Amino acid sequence: MTKMAKIVLTETETEICTLLNRVADHIRATTNEQLTLRIAGGWVRDKLLGLASHDIDIAVDHMSGFTLAQHVTSYMQLHSIATSSVGKINSNPSRSKHLETATTKVLGQFVDFVHLRSETYEEDSRIPQIEFGTPEEDARRRDITINALFYNLQTREVEDFTGRGLKDLEEGVVRTPMDAEQTFKDDPLRVLRVLRFASRFGYEIEKETARAMEREVVRSELERKISRERVGVEVEKMAEGERPVLAIQLILKFGLYECVFRAPSRETWADDVDVDAMAAESVTRCTLKMLDEASLHALIPSQYSVTLHDRRILILASYVYPFHAAVAADRKRNASVALLVVRDGLKLPTNDADSIAAVHMLVPRITAMAALCCAGPVERNTLGHLIRDAGARWIVATVFAAAVQLHKGVSTDQVVATFSAFIRAVKEAELEDAFKLKHIVNGRDVATLLGCRTGPGIKPVLDRIMDWQLAHPRGTHDECREFIIEEIAPHMPL
């Protein structure tokens, strides 16, 4: 044991462990089942690193997790302790849930229950055959050694059945518990998990593990076996992590960009656009720099401050920036390849894909408008139309446009000055919420004034009315009607 192998429990954790030990004692006394309860995986790792964790997974031998959870609930009811129902999360191999899990609240905190297991794989599948296993077998089948540690509830000690987990945690190393190539061939998802944890903690990937990740057979298995949903889950977690630049660096280093960010067949592309994968790292780095640029963010209206969700969208937009100029056929129409990569290649929500494609598309318009604002006054209606087209994402798109200019070699000072001028112009013109602006004279009233029918044909008229409203922010309903009668009606076809 190293000095690092000491876990300090919170008051709640102590109470949970004590209660679960009493449940185990009760089971032993009433059934003669000599079971041992352990907390497994990420909670142990994080606690040893001094990080808070609420992700308690109880691993039990000689019993299913669901049966143990029922015992826990029964014991709490017997002792008048508040309980909740036991939920069963069925195995779902396509989403990397190979084992049935039970979950219930213990002293107000959700706790998951699973049984220790061993795994064997068929050659052509990443879905294992699962059997009850020993702690050693359970530890060896895990993705990396630092995730294979246990905390024994009875002895209150950390157990390292791989013999390497504690040392790797202390030295900042990511390695597989068993032969790396076979580990990855069994379940290629582990390749992405190695990248995610290496980037999350800033750890070094052990040499043999890295060599295995570079082998063509491993890349081929990753491409062949792994579901796109699982790729998306891992990429999302990398984007939301503390080191998204390191994550994309590692994806590029191991030649996995095209596999991870799978694009539609080139045969469907409208043009032969060059995809510079390395731009993903540069744009991600520049995006983070702009997110940290205090002078720029000081100008952002408080209601549009960049949220964690916005940050996630910005990082994902950076990751797929190499596809920003490409268009491909999609369901009888053309769509941004970046949108298709996010929607189909990563299986992320359509709203995310739409937001990322919109942010990419707005970059040249916002950049051009920012340059105009930096050079001098810009007409209010011109500025307003851009904000209306951008919608609520105009600030996110502005931050991204600034990052792209930084990526293209423009100095930080110039980028900040240019895009600060744009944000100031929007605020001074009171256009922050321009996308919420409604027509001061509605379509039905416009049709009455012009003696025409409502419908799609009236849209150009409504566009002119909105242009007038943006140019005349204090304009009244009557003044707008006068504009329609004097400026629009005479030019309407009879």
GROMACS .gro file of C-alpha atoms in nm:
model
  494
    1MET     CA    1   0.000   0.000   0.000
    2THR     CA    2   0.118   0.353  -0.080
    3LYS     CA    3   0.042   0.669   0.110
    4MET     CA    4  -0.209   0.746  -0.163
    5ALA     CA    5  -0.411   0.436  -0.068
    6LYS     CA    6  -0.591   0.610   0.216
    7ILE     CA    7  -0.950   0.707   0.155
    8VAL     CA    8  -1.118   0.967   0.373
    9LEU     CA    9  -1.491   0.914   0.383
   10THR     CA   10  -1.745   1.190   0.420
   11GLU     CA   11  -2.000   1.161   0.699
   12THR     CA   12  -2.264   1.038   0.455
   13GLU     CA   13  -2.025   0.786   0.297
   14THR     CA   14  -1.933   0.654   0.640
   15GLU     CA   15  -2.301   0.605   0.724
   16ILE     CA   16  -2.367   0.429   0.392
   17CYS     CA   17  -2.070   0.196   0.435
   18THR     CA   18  -2.168   0.116   0.793
   19LEU     CA   19  -2.527   0.041   0.690
   20LEU     CA   20  -2.418  -0.182   0.399
   21ASN     CA   21  -2.183  -0.372   0.629
   22ARG     CA   22  -2.476  -0.436   0.865
   23VAL     CA   23  -2.678  -0.563   0.571
   24ALA     CA   24  -2.392  -0.799   0.479
   25ASP     CA   25  -2.373  -0.921   0.841
   26HIS     CA   26  -2.748  -0.979   0.840
   27ILE     CA   27  -2.728  -1.179   0.516
   28ARG     CA   28  -2.441  -1.389   0.653
   29ALA     CA   29  -2.634  -1.458   0.971
   30THR     CA   30  -2.959  -1.552   0.800
   31THR     CA   31  -2.838  -1.732   0.487
   32ASN     CA   32  -2.481  -1.843   0.564
   33GLU     CA   33  -2.381  -1.661   0.245
   34GLN     CA   34  -2.025  -1.536   0.305
   35LEU     CA   35  -2.036  -1.237   0.079
   36THR     CA   36  -1.800  -0.937   0.066
   37LEU     CA   37  -1.908  -0.590  -0.043
   38ARG     CA   38  -1.673  -0.355  -0.224
   39ILE     CA   39  -1.704  -0.013  -0.384
   40ALA     CA   40  -1.566  -0.045  -0.735
   41GLY     CA   41  -1.414   0.171  -1.005
   42GLY     CA   42  -1.437   0.546  -1.048
   43TRP     CA   43  -1.540   0.636  -0.694
   44VAL     CA   44  -1.225   0.471  -0.556
   45ARG     CA   45  -1.005   0.645  -0.811
   46ASP     CA   46  -1.157   0.987  -0.748
   47LYS     CA   47  -1.149   0.955  -0.369
   48LEU     CA   48  -0.779   0.863  -0.382
   49LEU     CA   49  -0.721   1.174  -0.593
   50GLY     CA   50  -0.901   1.386  -0.334
   51LEU     CA   51  -1.197   1.447  -0.565
   52ALA     CA   52  -1.561   1.441  -0.458
   53SER     CA   53  -1.762   1.154  -0.604
   54HIS     CA   54  -2.126   1.056  -0.574
   55ASP     CA   55  -2.101   0.761  -0.813
   56ILE     CA   56  -2.104   0.468  -0.569
   57ASP     CA   57  -2.105   0.125  -0.734
   58ILE     CA   58  -2.124  -0.170  -0.494
   59ALA     CA   59  -1.976  -0.492  -0.631
   60VAL     CA   60  -2.080  -0.814  -0.458
   61ASP     CA   61  -1.961  -1.172  -0.487
   62HIS     CA   62  -2.191  -1.479  -0.481
   63MET     CA   63  -2.507  -1.278  -0.545
   64SER     CA   64  -2.665  -1.063  -0.816
   65GLY     CA   65  -2.670  -0.689  -0.768
   66PHE     CA   66  -3.049  -0.686  -0.788
   67THR     CA   67  -3.080  -0.945  -0.511
   68LEU     CA   68  -2.842  -0.748  -0.290
   69ALA     CA   69  -3.035  -0.426  -0.352
   70GLN     CA   70  -3.353  -0.600  -0.243
   71HIS     CA   71  -3.179  -0.719   0.074
   72VAL     CA   72  -3.064  -0.361   0.142
   73THR     CA   73  -3.415  -0.222   0.097
   74SER     CA   74  -3.567  -0.492   0.317
   75TYR     CA   75  -3.313  -0.429   0.594
   76MET     CA   76  -3.380  -0.054   0.586
   77GLN     CA   77  -3.754  -0.111   0.604
   78LEU     CA   78  -3.703  -0.348   0.898
   79HIS     CA   79  -3.515  -0.073   1.081
   80SER     CA   80  -3.756   0.208   0.984
   81ILE     CA   81  -3.510   0.374   0.748
   82ALA     CA   82  -3.657   0.558   0.449
   83THR     CA   83  -3.638   0.355   0.130
   84SER     CA   84  -3.711   0.389  -0.239
   85SER     CA   85  -3.798   0.129  -0.499
   86VAL     CA   86  -3.524  -0.082  -0.654
   87GLY     CA   87  -3.471   0.002  -1.018
   88LYS     CA   88  -3.330  -0.250  -1.258
   89ILE     CA   89  -3.114  -0.125  -1.547
   90ASN     CA   90  -3.109  -0.409  -1.794
   91SER     CA   91  -2.796  -0.492  -1.985
   92ASN     CA   92  -2.770  -0.298  -2.311
   93PRO     CA   93  -2.459  -0.410  -2.502
   94SER     CA   94  -2.506  -0.154  -2.779
   95ARG     CA   95  -2.455   0.118  -2.519
   96SER     CA   96  -2.176  -0.070  -2.341
   97LYS     CA   97  -2.397  -0.182  -2.051
   98HIS     CA   98  -2.296  -0.546  -2.047
   99LEU     CA   99  -2.432  -0.622  -1.703
  100GLU     CA  100  -2.766  -0.583  -1.535
  101THR     CA  101  -2.746  -0.316  -1.266
  102ALA     CA  102  -2.977  -0.244  -0.976
  103THR     CA  103  -3.009   0.100  -0.826
  104THR     CA  104  -3.181   0.237  -0.517
  105LYS     CA  105  -3.142   0.516  -0.265
  106VAL     CA  106  -2.941   0.446   0.046
  107LEU     CA  107  -2.964   0.720   0.309
  108GLY     CA  108  -3.071   0.966   0.042
  109GLN     CA  109  -2.801   0.883  -0.212
  110PHE     CA  110  -2.839   0.669  -0.521
  111VAL     CA  111  -2.621   0.357  -0.509
  112ASP     CA  112  -2.574   0.103  -0.789
  113PHE     CA  113  -2.534  -0.269  -0.721
  114VAL     CA  114  -2.362  -0.519  -0.952
  115HIS     CA  115  -2.199  -0.858  -0.911
  116LEU     CA  116  -1.832  -0.928  -0.967
  117ARG     CA  117  -1.788  -1.077  -1.310
  118SER     CA  118  -1.558  -1.237  -1.559
  119GLU     CA  119  -1.589  -1.183  -1.934
  120THR     CA  120  -1.506  -1.384  -2.243
  121TYR     CA  121  -1.543  -1.255  -2.598
  122GLU     CA  122  -1.631  -1.413  -2.929
  123GLU     CA  123  -1.390  -1.318  -3.206
  124ASP     CA  124  -1.639  -1.111  -3.403
  125SER     CA  125  -1.818  -0.938  -3.116
  126ARG     CA  126  -1.747  -0.677  -2.850
  127ILE     CA  127  -2.040  -0.814  -2.648
  128PRO     CA  128  -1.900  -1.047  -2.381
  129GLN     CA  129  -2.026  -1.367  -2.229
  130ILE     CA  130  -2.061  -1.281  -1.860
  131GLU     CA  131  -2.026  -1.508  -1.559
  132PHE     CA  132  -1.987  -1.454  -1.187
  133GLY     CA  133  -1.623  -1.384  -1.116
  134THR     CA  134  -1.364  -1.323  -0.849
  135PRO     CA  135  -1.235  -0.978  -0.756
  136GLU     CA  136  -0.917  -1.056  -0.953
  137GLU     CA  137  -1.117  -1.149  -1.265
  138ASP     CA  138  -1.339  -0.843  -1.231
  139ALA     CA  139  -1.036  -0.614  -1.199
  140ARG     CA  140  -0.861  -0.765  -1.501
  141ARG     CA  141  -1.161  -0.723  -1.731
  142ARG     CA  142  -1.182  -0.347  -1.666
  143ASP     CA  143  -1.059  -0.088  -1.915
  144ILE     CA  144  -0.760   0.061  -1.727
  145THR     CA  145  -0.582  -0.013  -1.402
  146ILE     CA  146  -0.678   0.310  -1.227
  147ASN     CA  147  -1.045   0.214  -1.281
  148ALA     CA  148  -0.989  -0.137  -1.145
  149LEU     CA  149  -0.943  -0.049  -0.777
  150PHE     CA  150  -1.178  -0.162  -0.501
  151TYR     CA  151  -1.262  -0.032  -0.155
  152ASN     CA  152  -1.344  -0.316   0.081
  153LEU     CA  153  -1.630  -0.207   0.307
  154GLN     CA  154  -1.542  -0.456   0.578
  155THR     CA  155  -1.168  -0.384   0.608
  156ARG     CA  156  -1.198  -0.019   0.495
  157GLU     CA  157  -0.894  -0.073   0.274
  158VAL     CA  158  -0.819  -0.016  -0.094
  159GLU     CA  159  -0.760  -0.335  -0.290
  160ASP     CA  160  -0.548  -0.337  -0.605
  161PHE     CA  161  -0.593  -0.676  -0.768
  162THR     CA  162  -0.408  -0.578  -1.087
  163GLY     CA  163  -0.102  -0.489  -0.880
  164ARG     CA  164  -0.056  -0.171  -1.083
  165GLY     CA  165  -0.355   0.052  -1.021
  166LEU     CA  166  -0.226   0.239  -0.718
  167LYS     CA  167   0.118   0.294  -0.869
  168ASP     CA  168  -0.030   0.410  -1.199
  169LEU     CA  169  -0.257   0.651  -1.016
  170GLU     CA  170   0.037   0.788  -0.820
  171GLU     CA  171   0.258   0.822  -1.129
  172GLY     CA  172  -0.013   0.946  -1.367
  173VAL     CA  173  -0.016   0.651  -1.606
  174VAL     CA  174  -0.300   0.502  -1.811
  175ARG     CA  175  -0.260   0.134  -1.900
  176THR     CA  176  -0.479  -0.171  -1.954
  177PRO     CA  177  -0.481  -0.440  -1.681
  178MET     CA  178  -0.415  -0.718  -1.934
  179ASP     CA  179  -0.250  -0.742  -2.278
  180ALA     CA  180  -0.345  -0.414  -2.445
  181GLU     CA  181  -0.401  -0.542  -2.798
  182GLN     CA  182  -0.628  -0.823  -2.684
  183THR     CA  183  -0.809  -0.587  -2.447
  184PHE     CA  184  -0.883  -0.348  -2.734
  185LYS     CA  185  -0.978  -0.625  -2.976
  186ASP     CA  186  -1.220  -0.764  -2.717
  187ASP     CA  187  -1.386  -0.428  -2.670
  188PRO     CA  188  -1.261  -0.142  -2.896
  189LEU     CA  189  -1.457   0.107  -2.689
  190ARG     CA  190  -1.169   0.086  -2.444
  191VAL     CA  191  -0.948   0.271  -2.694
  192LEU     CA  192  -1.166   0.580  -2.658
  193ARG     CA  193  -1.190   0.537  -2.283
  194VAL     CA  194  -0.810   0.533  -2.261
  195LEU     CA  195  -0.803   0.860  -2.455
  196ARG     CA  196  -1.076   1.010  -2.239
  197PHE     CA  197  -0.916   0.930  -1.905
  198ALA     CA  198  -0.568   1.028  -2.027
  199SER     CA  199  -0.706   1.367  -2.132
  200ARG     CA  200  -0.929   1.406  -1.827
  201PHE     CA  201  -0.641   1.369  -1.582
  202GLY     CA  202  -0.353   1.473  -1.805
  203TYR     CA  203  -0.195   1.129  -1.764
  204GLU     CA  204   0.059   0.957  -1.986
  205ILE     CA  205  -0.051   0.653  -2.187
  206GLU     CA  206   0.179   0.361  -2.108
  207LYS     CA  207   0.403   0.259  -2.402
  208GLU     CA  208   0.263  -0.089  -2.470
  209THR     CA  209  -0.090   0.044  -2.444
  210ALA     CA  210  -0.002   0.323  -2.687
  211ARG     CA  211   0.163   0.081  -2.931
  212ALA     CA  212  -0.146  -0.137  -2.932
  213MET     CA  213  -0.365   0.164  -3.007
  214GLU     CA  214  -0.152   0.241  -3.312
  215ARG     CA  215  -0.195  -0.105  -3.465
  216GLU     CA  216  -0.414  -0.126  -3.772
  217VAL     CA  217  -0.597  -0.432  -3.642
  218VAL     CA  218  -0.712  -0.235  -3.337
  219ARG     CA  219  -0.827   0.060  -3.549
  220SER     CA  220  -1.010  -0.181  -3.777
  221GLU     CA  221  -1.189  -0.340  -3.482
  222LEU     CA  222  -1.281   0.003  -3.349
  223GLU     CA  223  -1.435   0.088  -3.685
  224ARG     CA  224  -1.608  -0.246  -3.723
  225LYS     CA  225  -1.747  -0.327  -3.378
  226ILE     CA  226  -1.823  -0.008  -3.194
  227SER     CA  227  -2.162   0.164  -3.220
  228ARG     CA  228  -2.178   0.529  -3.319
  229GLU     CA  229  -2.382   0.606  -3.007
  230ARG     CA  230  -2.093   0.492  -2.789
  231VAL     CA  231  -1.846   0.696  -2.990
  232GLY     CA  232  -2.068   0.999  -2.934
  233VAL     CA  233  -2.088   0.938  -2.558
  234GLU     CA  234  -1.708   0.928  -2.528
  235VAL     CA  235  -1.654   1.235  -2.750
  236GLU     CA  236  -1.914   1.428  -2.550
  237LYS     CA  237  -1.736   1.347  -2.226
  238MET     CA  238  -1.403   1.455  -2.377
  239ALA     CA  239  -1.558   1.783  -2.492
  240GLU     CA  240  -1.703   1.844  -2.146
  241GLY     CA  241  -1.379   1.758  -1.968
  242GLU     CA  242  -1.111   1.987  -1.836
  243ARG     CA  243  -0.865   1.917  -2.121
  244PRO     CA  244  -1.055   1.909  -2.451
  245VAL     CA  245  -0.743   2.017  -2.641
  246LEU     CA  246  -0.546   1.720  -2.511
  247ALA     CA  247  -0.837   1.493  -2.605
  248ILE     CA  248  -0.837   1.601  -2.969
  249GLN     CA  249  -0.456   1.593  -2.973
  250LEU     CA  250  -0.465   1.228  -2.870
  251ILE     CA  251  -0.733   1.142  -3.125
  252LEU     CA  252  -0.514   1.296  -3.394
  253LYS     CA  253  -0.192   1.145  -3.260
  254PHE     CA  254  -0.330   0.793  -3.285
  255GLY     CA  255  -0.476   0.850  -3.631
  256LEU     CA  256  -0.835   0.810  -3.513
  257TYR     CA  257  -0.991   1.134  -3.638
  258GLU     CA  258  -1.167   0.989  -3.943
  259CYS     CA  259  -1.284   0.688  -3.743
  260VAL     CA  260  -1.419   0.892  -3.452
  261PHE     CA  261  -1.566   1.175  -3.659
  262ARG     CA  262  -1.714   0.958  -3.931
  263ALA     CA  263  -1.831   1.158  -4.230
  264PRO     CA  264  -2.073   1.045  -4.502
  265SER     CA  265  -1.923   0.884  -4.812
  266ARG     CA  266  -1.729   1.123  -5.033
  267GLU     CA  267  -1.955   1.018  -5.319
  268THR     CA  268  -2.236   1.217  -5.157
  269TRP     CA  269  -2.032   1.538  -5.122
  270ALA     CA  270  -2.120   1.829  -5.348
  271ASP     CA  271  -1.756   1.929  -5.393
  272ASP     CA  272  -1.414   1.777  -5.333
  273VAL     CA  273  -1.335   1.979  -5.021
  274ASP     CA  274  -1.000   1.929  -4.847
  275VAL     CA  275  -1.041   1.823  -4.483
  276ASP     CA  276  -0.750   1.933  -4.266
  277ALA     CA  277  -0.800   1.725  -3.952
  278MET     CA  278  -0.519   1.908  -3.772
  279ALA     CA  279  -0.729   2.225  -3.777
  280ALA     CA  280  -0.949   2.066  -3.511
  281GLU     CA  281  -0.674   2.097  -3.252
  282SER     CA  282  -0.589   2.456  -3.343
  283VAL     CA  283  -0.951   2.576  -3.343
  284THR     CA  284  -1.019   2.400  -3.013
  285ARG     CA  285  -0.718   2.569  -2.858
  286CYS     CA  286  -0.827   2.907  -2.995
  287THR     CA  287  -1.184   2.855  -2.876
  288LEU     CA  288  -1.063   2.793  -2.522
  289LYS     CA  289  -0.849   3.105  -2.545
  290MET     CA  290  -1.150   3.312  -2.646
  291LEU     CA  291  -1.357   3.155  -2.369
  292ASP     CA  292  -1.092   3.275  -2.125
  293GLU     CA  293  -1.065   3.625  -2.276
  294ALA     CA  294  -1.198   3.837  -1.990
  295SER     CA  295  -1.209   4.167  -2.182
  296LEU     CA  296  -1.433   4.013  -2.449
  297HIS     CA  297  -1.668   3.843  -2.204
  298ALA     CA  298  -1.701   4.157  -1.994
  299LEU     CA  299  -1.900   4.304  -2.283
  300ILE     CA  300  -2.140   4.011  -2.319
  301PRO     CA  301  -2.492   4.090  -2.197
  302SER     CA  302  -2.554   3.902  -1.872
  303GLN     CA  303  -2.855   3.716  -2.012
  304TYR     CA  304  -2.632   3.569  -2.282
  305SER     CA  305  -2.332   3.469  -2.073
  306VAL     CA  306  -2.167   3.156  -2.208
  307THR     CA  307  -2.304   2.853  -2.022
  308LEU     CA  308  -2.159   2.504  -1.981
  309HIS     CA  309  -2.393   2.391  -2.258
  310ASP     CA  310  -2.260   2.669  -2.482
  311ARG     CA  311  -1.904   2.565  -2.402
  312ARG     CA  312  -1.986   2.207  -2.499
  313ILE     CA  313  -2.132   2.323  -2.832
  314LEU     CA  314  -1.825   2.539  -2.897
  315ILE     CA  315  -1.584   2.252  -2.830
  316LEU     CA  316  -1.781   2.012  -3.047
  317ALA     CA  317  -1.797   2.276  -3.321
  318SER     CA  318  -1.419   2.304  -3.294
  319TYR     CA  319  -1.372   1.928  -3.318
  320VAL     CA  320  -1.567   1.910  -3.645
  321TYR     CA  321  -1.443   2.241  -3.788
  322PRO     CA  322  -1.238   2.059  -4.054
  323PHE     CA  323  -1.572   1.977  -4.223
  324HIS     CA  324  -1.713   2.331  -4.207
  325ALA     CA  325  -1.687   2.402  -4.580
  326ALA     CA  326  -1.821   2.066  -4.701
  327VAL     CA  327  -2.176   1.993  -4.811
  328ALA     CA  328  -2.328   1.652  -4.884
  329ALA     CA  329  -2.658   1.508  -5.002
  330ASP     CA  330  -2.895   1.425  -4.718
  331ARG     CA  331  -3.251   1.305  -4.764
  332LYS     CA  332  -3.312   1.474  -5.100
  333ARG     CA  333  -3.140   1.796  -4.995
  334ASN     CA  334  -2.794   1.921  -4.917
  335ALA     CA  335  -2.665   1.955  -4.563
  336SER     CA  336  -2.347   2.058  -4.388
  337VAL     CA  337  -2.108   1.764  -4.354
  338ALA     CA  338  -2.029   1.887  -4.001
  339LEU     CA  339  -2.399   1.853  -3.919
  340LEU     CA  340  -2.403   1.499  -4.058
  341VAL     CA  341  -2.091   1.403  -3.863
  342VAL     CA  342  -2.250   1.519  -3.538
  343ARG     CA  343  -2.597   1.382  -3.609
  344ASP     CA  344  -2.511   1.052  -3.776
  345GLY     CA  345  -2.144   0.993  -3.701
  346LEU     CA  346  -2.172   1.069  -3.329
  347LYS     CA  347  -2.546   1.018  -3.287
  348LEU     CA  348  -2.576   1.335  -3.080
  349PRO     CA  349  -2.910   1.518  -3.057
  350THR     CA  350  -3.034   1.690  -3.373
  351ASN     CA  351  -3.048   2.020  -3.184
  352ASP     CA  352  -2.674   1.993  -3.119
  353ALA     CA  353  -2.605   1.917  -3.484
  354ASP     CA  354  -2.820   2.211  -3.597
  355SER     CA  355  -2.651   2.449  -3.351
  356ILE     CA  356  -2.303   2.347  -3.460
  357ALA     CA  357  -2.386   2.380  -3.831
  358ALA     CA  358  -2.543   2.723  -3.766
  359VAL     CA  359  -2.238   2.841  -3.571
  360HIS     CA  360  -2.011   2.735  -3.859
  361MET     CA  361  -2.234   2.910  -4.113
  362LEU     CA  362  -2.245   3.235  -3.914
  363VAL     CA  363  -1.866   3.268  -3.889
  364PRO     CA  364  -1.809   3.459  -4.218
  365ARG     CA  365  -2.111   3.686  -4.166
  366ILE     CA  366  -2.023   3.779  -3.809
  367THR     CA  367  -1.657   3.824  -3.900
  368ALA     CA  368  -1.746   4.061  -4.185
  369MET     CA  369  -1.989   4.254  -3.965
  370ALA     CA  370  -1.735   4.279  -3.684
  371ALA     CA  371  -1.484   4.429  -3.928
  372LEU     CA  372  -1.744   4.688  -4.036
  373CYS     CA  373  -1.822   4.775  -3.673
  374CYS     CA  374  -1.452   4.815  -3.603
  375ALA     CA  375  -1.417   5.053  -3.898
  376GLY     CA  376  -1.711   5.277  -3.811
  377PRO     CA  377  -2.086   5.304  -3.751
  378VAL     CA  378  -2.310   5.038  -3.906
  379GLU     CA  379  -2.677   5.094  -3.989
  380ARG     CA  380  -2.900   4.956  -3.718
  381ASN     CA  381  -3.118   4.753  -3.951
  382THR     CA  382  -2.815   4.588  -4.110
  383LEU     CA  383  -2.688   4.485  -3.768
  384GLY     CA  384  -3.035   4.381  -3.655
  385HIS     CA  385  -3.093   4.144  -3.945
  386LEU     CA  386  -2.777   3.953  -3.855
  387ILE     CA  387  -2.882   3.916  -3.492
  388ARG     CA  388  -3.226   3.799  -3.601
  389ASP     CA  389  -3.075   3.540  -3.834
  390ALA     CA  390  -2.832   3.420  -3.565
  391GLY     CA  391  -3.102   3.401  -3.298
  392ALA     CA  392  -3.020   3.327  -2.934
  393ARG     CA  393  -2.688   3.171  -3.037
  394TRP     CA  394  -2.541   3.501  -3.164
  395ILE     CA  395  -2.298   3.530  -2.871
  396VAL     CA  396  -2.182   3.167  -2.906
  397ALA     CA  397  -2.132   3.222  -3.279
  398THR     CA  398  -1.939   3.543  -3.207
  399VAL     CA  399  -1.699   3.364  -2.971
  400PHE     CA  400  -1.648   3.092  -3.231
  401ALA     CA  401  -1.594   3.341  -3.513
  402ALA     CA  402  -1.328   3.511  -3.299
  403ALA     CA  403  -1.160   3.174  -3.238
  404VAL     CA  404  -1.153   3.099  -3.611
  405GLN     CA  405  -0.981   3.431  -3.681
  406LEU     CA  406  -0.725   3.350  -3.412
  407HIS     CA  407  -0.675   3.009  -3.578
  408LYS     CA  408  -0.614   3.187  -3.910
  409GLY     CA  409  -0.327   3.385  -3.761
  410VAL     CA  410  -0.487   3.715  -3.661
  411SER     CA  411  -0.332   3.850  -3.340
  412THR     CA  412  -0.519   3.815  -3.014
  413ASP     CA  413  -0.530   4.194  -2.965
  414GLN     CA  414  -0.678   4.248  -3.310
  415VAL     CA  415  -0.932   3.970  -3.268
  416VAL     CA  416  -1.047   4.101  -2.930
  417ALA     CA  417  -1.067   4.460  -3.060
  418THR     CA  418  -1.267   4.360  -3.369
  419PHE     CA  419  -1.524   4.139  -3.202
  420SER     CA  420  -1.553   4.367  -2.900
  421ALA     CA  421  -1.652   4.643  -3.142
  422PHE     CA  422  -1.925   4.416  -3.280
  423ILE     CA  423  -2.067   4.332  -2.937
  424ARG     CA  424  -2.054   4.698  -2.832
  425ALA     CA  425  -2.239   4.800  -3.149
  426VAL     CA  426  -2.513   4.546  -3.083
  427LYS     CA  427  -2.553   4.665  -2.724
  428GLU     CA  428  -2.547   5.037  -2.812
  429ALA     CA  429  -2.816   4.976  -3.073
  430GLU     CA  430  -3.014   4.778  -2.814
  431LEU     CA  431  -3.030   4.480  -3.047
  432GLU     CA  432  -2.929   4.204  -2.806
  433ASP     CA  433  -3.282   4.062  -2.826
  434ALA     CA  434  -3.355   4.156  -3.186
  435PHE     CA  435  -3.439   3.795  -3.269
  436LYS     CA  436  -3.737   3.818  -3.032
  437LEU     CA  437  -3.881   4.124  -3.209
  438LYS     CA  438  -4.230   4.074  -3.353
  439HIS     CA  439  -4.384   4.266  -3.641
  440ILE     CA  440  -4.550   4.581  -3.514
  441VAL     CA  441  -4.825   4.527  -3.775
  442ASN     CA  442  -4.920   4.164  -3.813
  443GLY     CA  443  -4.966   3.975  -4.137
  444ARG     CA  444  -5.346   3.987  -4.132
  445ASP     CA  445  -5.352   4.366  -4.086
  446VAL     CA  446  -5.091   4.407  -4.360
  447ALA     CA  447  -5.304   4.200  -4.600
  448THR     CA  448  -5.606   4.418  -4.518
  449LEU     CA  449  -5.412   4.738  -4.581
  450LEU     CA  450  -5.279   4.610  -4.912
  451GLY     CA  451  -5.597   4.436  -5.022
  452CYS     CA  452  -5.427   4.102  -5.069
  453ARG     CA  453  -5.440   3.756  -4.920
  454THR     CA  454  -5.232   3.630  -4.630
  455GLY     CA  455  -4.988   3.348  -4.696
  456PRO     CA  456  -4.629   3.289  -4.808
  457GLY     CA  457  -4.657   3.562  -5.072
  458ILE     CA  458  -4.674   3.829  -4.805
  459LYS     CA  459  -4.335   3.738  -4.656
  460PRO     CA  460  -4.133   3.991  -4.864
  461VAL     CA  461  -4.366   4.262  -4.736
  462LEU     CA  462  -4.318   4.152  -4.376
  463ASP     CA  463  -3.942   4.152  -4.433
  464ARG     CA  464  -3.959   4.516  -4.544
  465ILE     CA  465  -4.169   4.600  -4.240
  466MET     CA  466  -3.911   4.437  -4.012
  467ASP     CA  467  -3.637   4.631  -4.189
  468TRP     CA  468  -3.831   4.951  -4.117
  469GLN     CA  469  -3.878   4.853  -3.752
  470LEU     CA  470  -3.506   4.785  -3.709
  471ALA     CA  471  -3.423   5.122  -3.864
  472HIS     CA  472  -3.688   5.299  -3.651
  473PRO     CA  473  -3.669   5.147  -3.301
  474ARG     CA  474  -3.907   5.408  -3.160
  475GLY     CA  475  -4.153   5.377  -3.449
  476THR     CA  476  -4.520   5.339  -3.357
  477HIS     CA  477  -4.793   5.117  -3.496
  478ASP     CA  478  -4.952   5.412  -3.676
  479GLU     CA  479  -4.621   5.520  -3.827
  480CYS     CA  480  -4.563   5.168  -3.954
  481ARG     CA  481  -4.911   5.161  -4.113
  482GLU     CA  482  -4.828   5.492  -4.280
  483PHE     CA  483  -4.503   5.341  -4.415
  484ILE     CA  484  -4.696   5.045  -4.556
  485ILE     CA  485  -4.954   5.266  -4.725
  486GLU     CA  486  -4.705   5.519  -4.867
  487GLU     CA  487  -4.400   5.306  -4.944
  488ILE     CA  488  -4.525   4.952  -5.005
  489ALA     CA  489  -4.883   4.976  -5.133
  490PRO     CA  490  -4.802   5.183  -5.446
  491HIS     CA  491  -4.561   4.913  -5.563
  492MET     CA  492  -4.794   4.619  -5.511
  493PRO     CA  493  -4.916   4.447  -5.828
  494LEU     CA  494  -5.280   4.517  -5.910
   0.00000   0.00000   0.00000
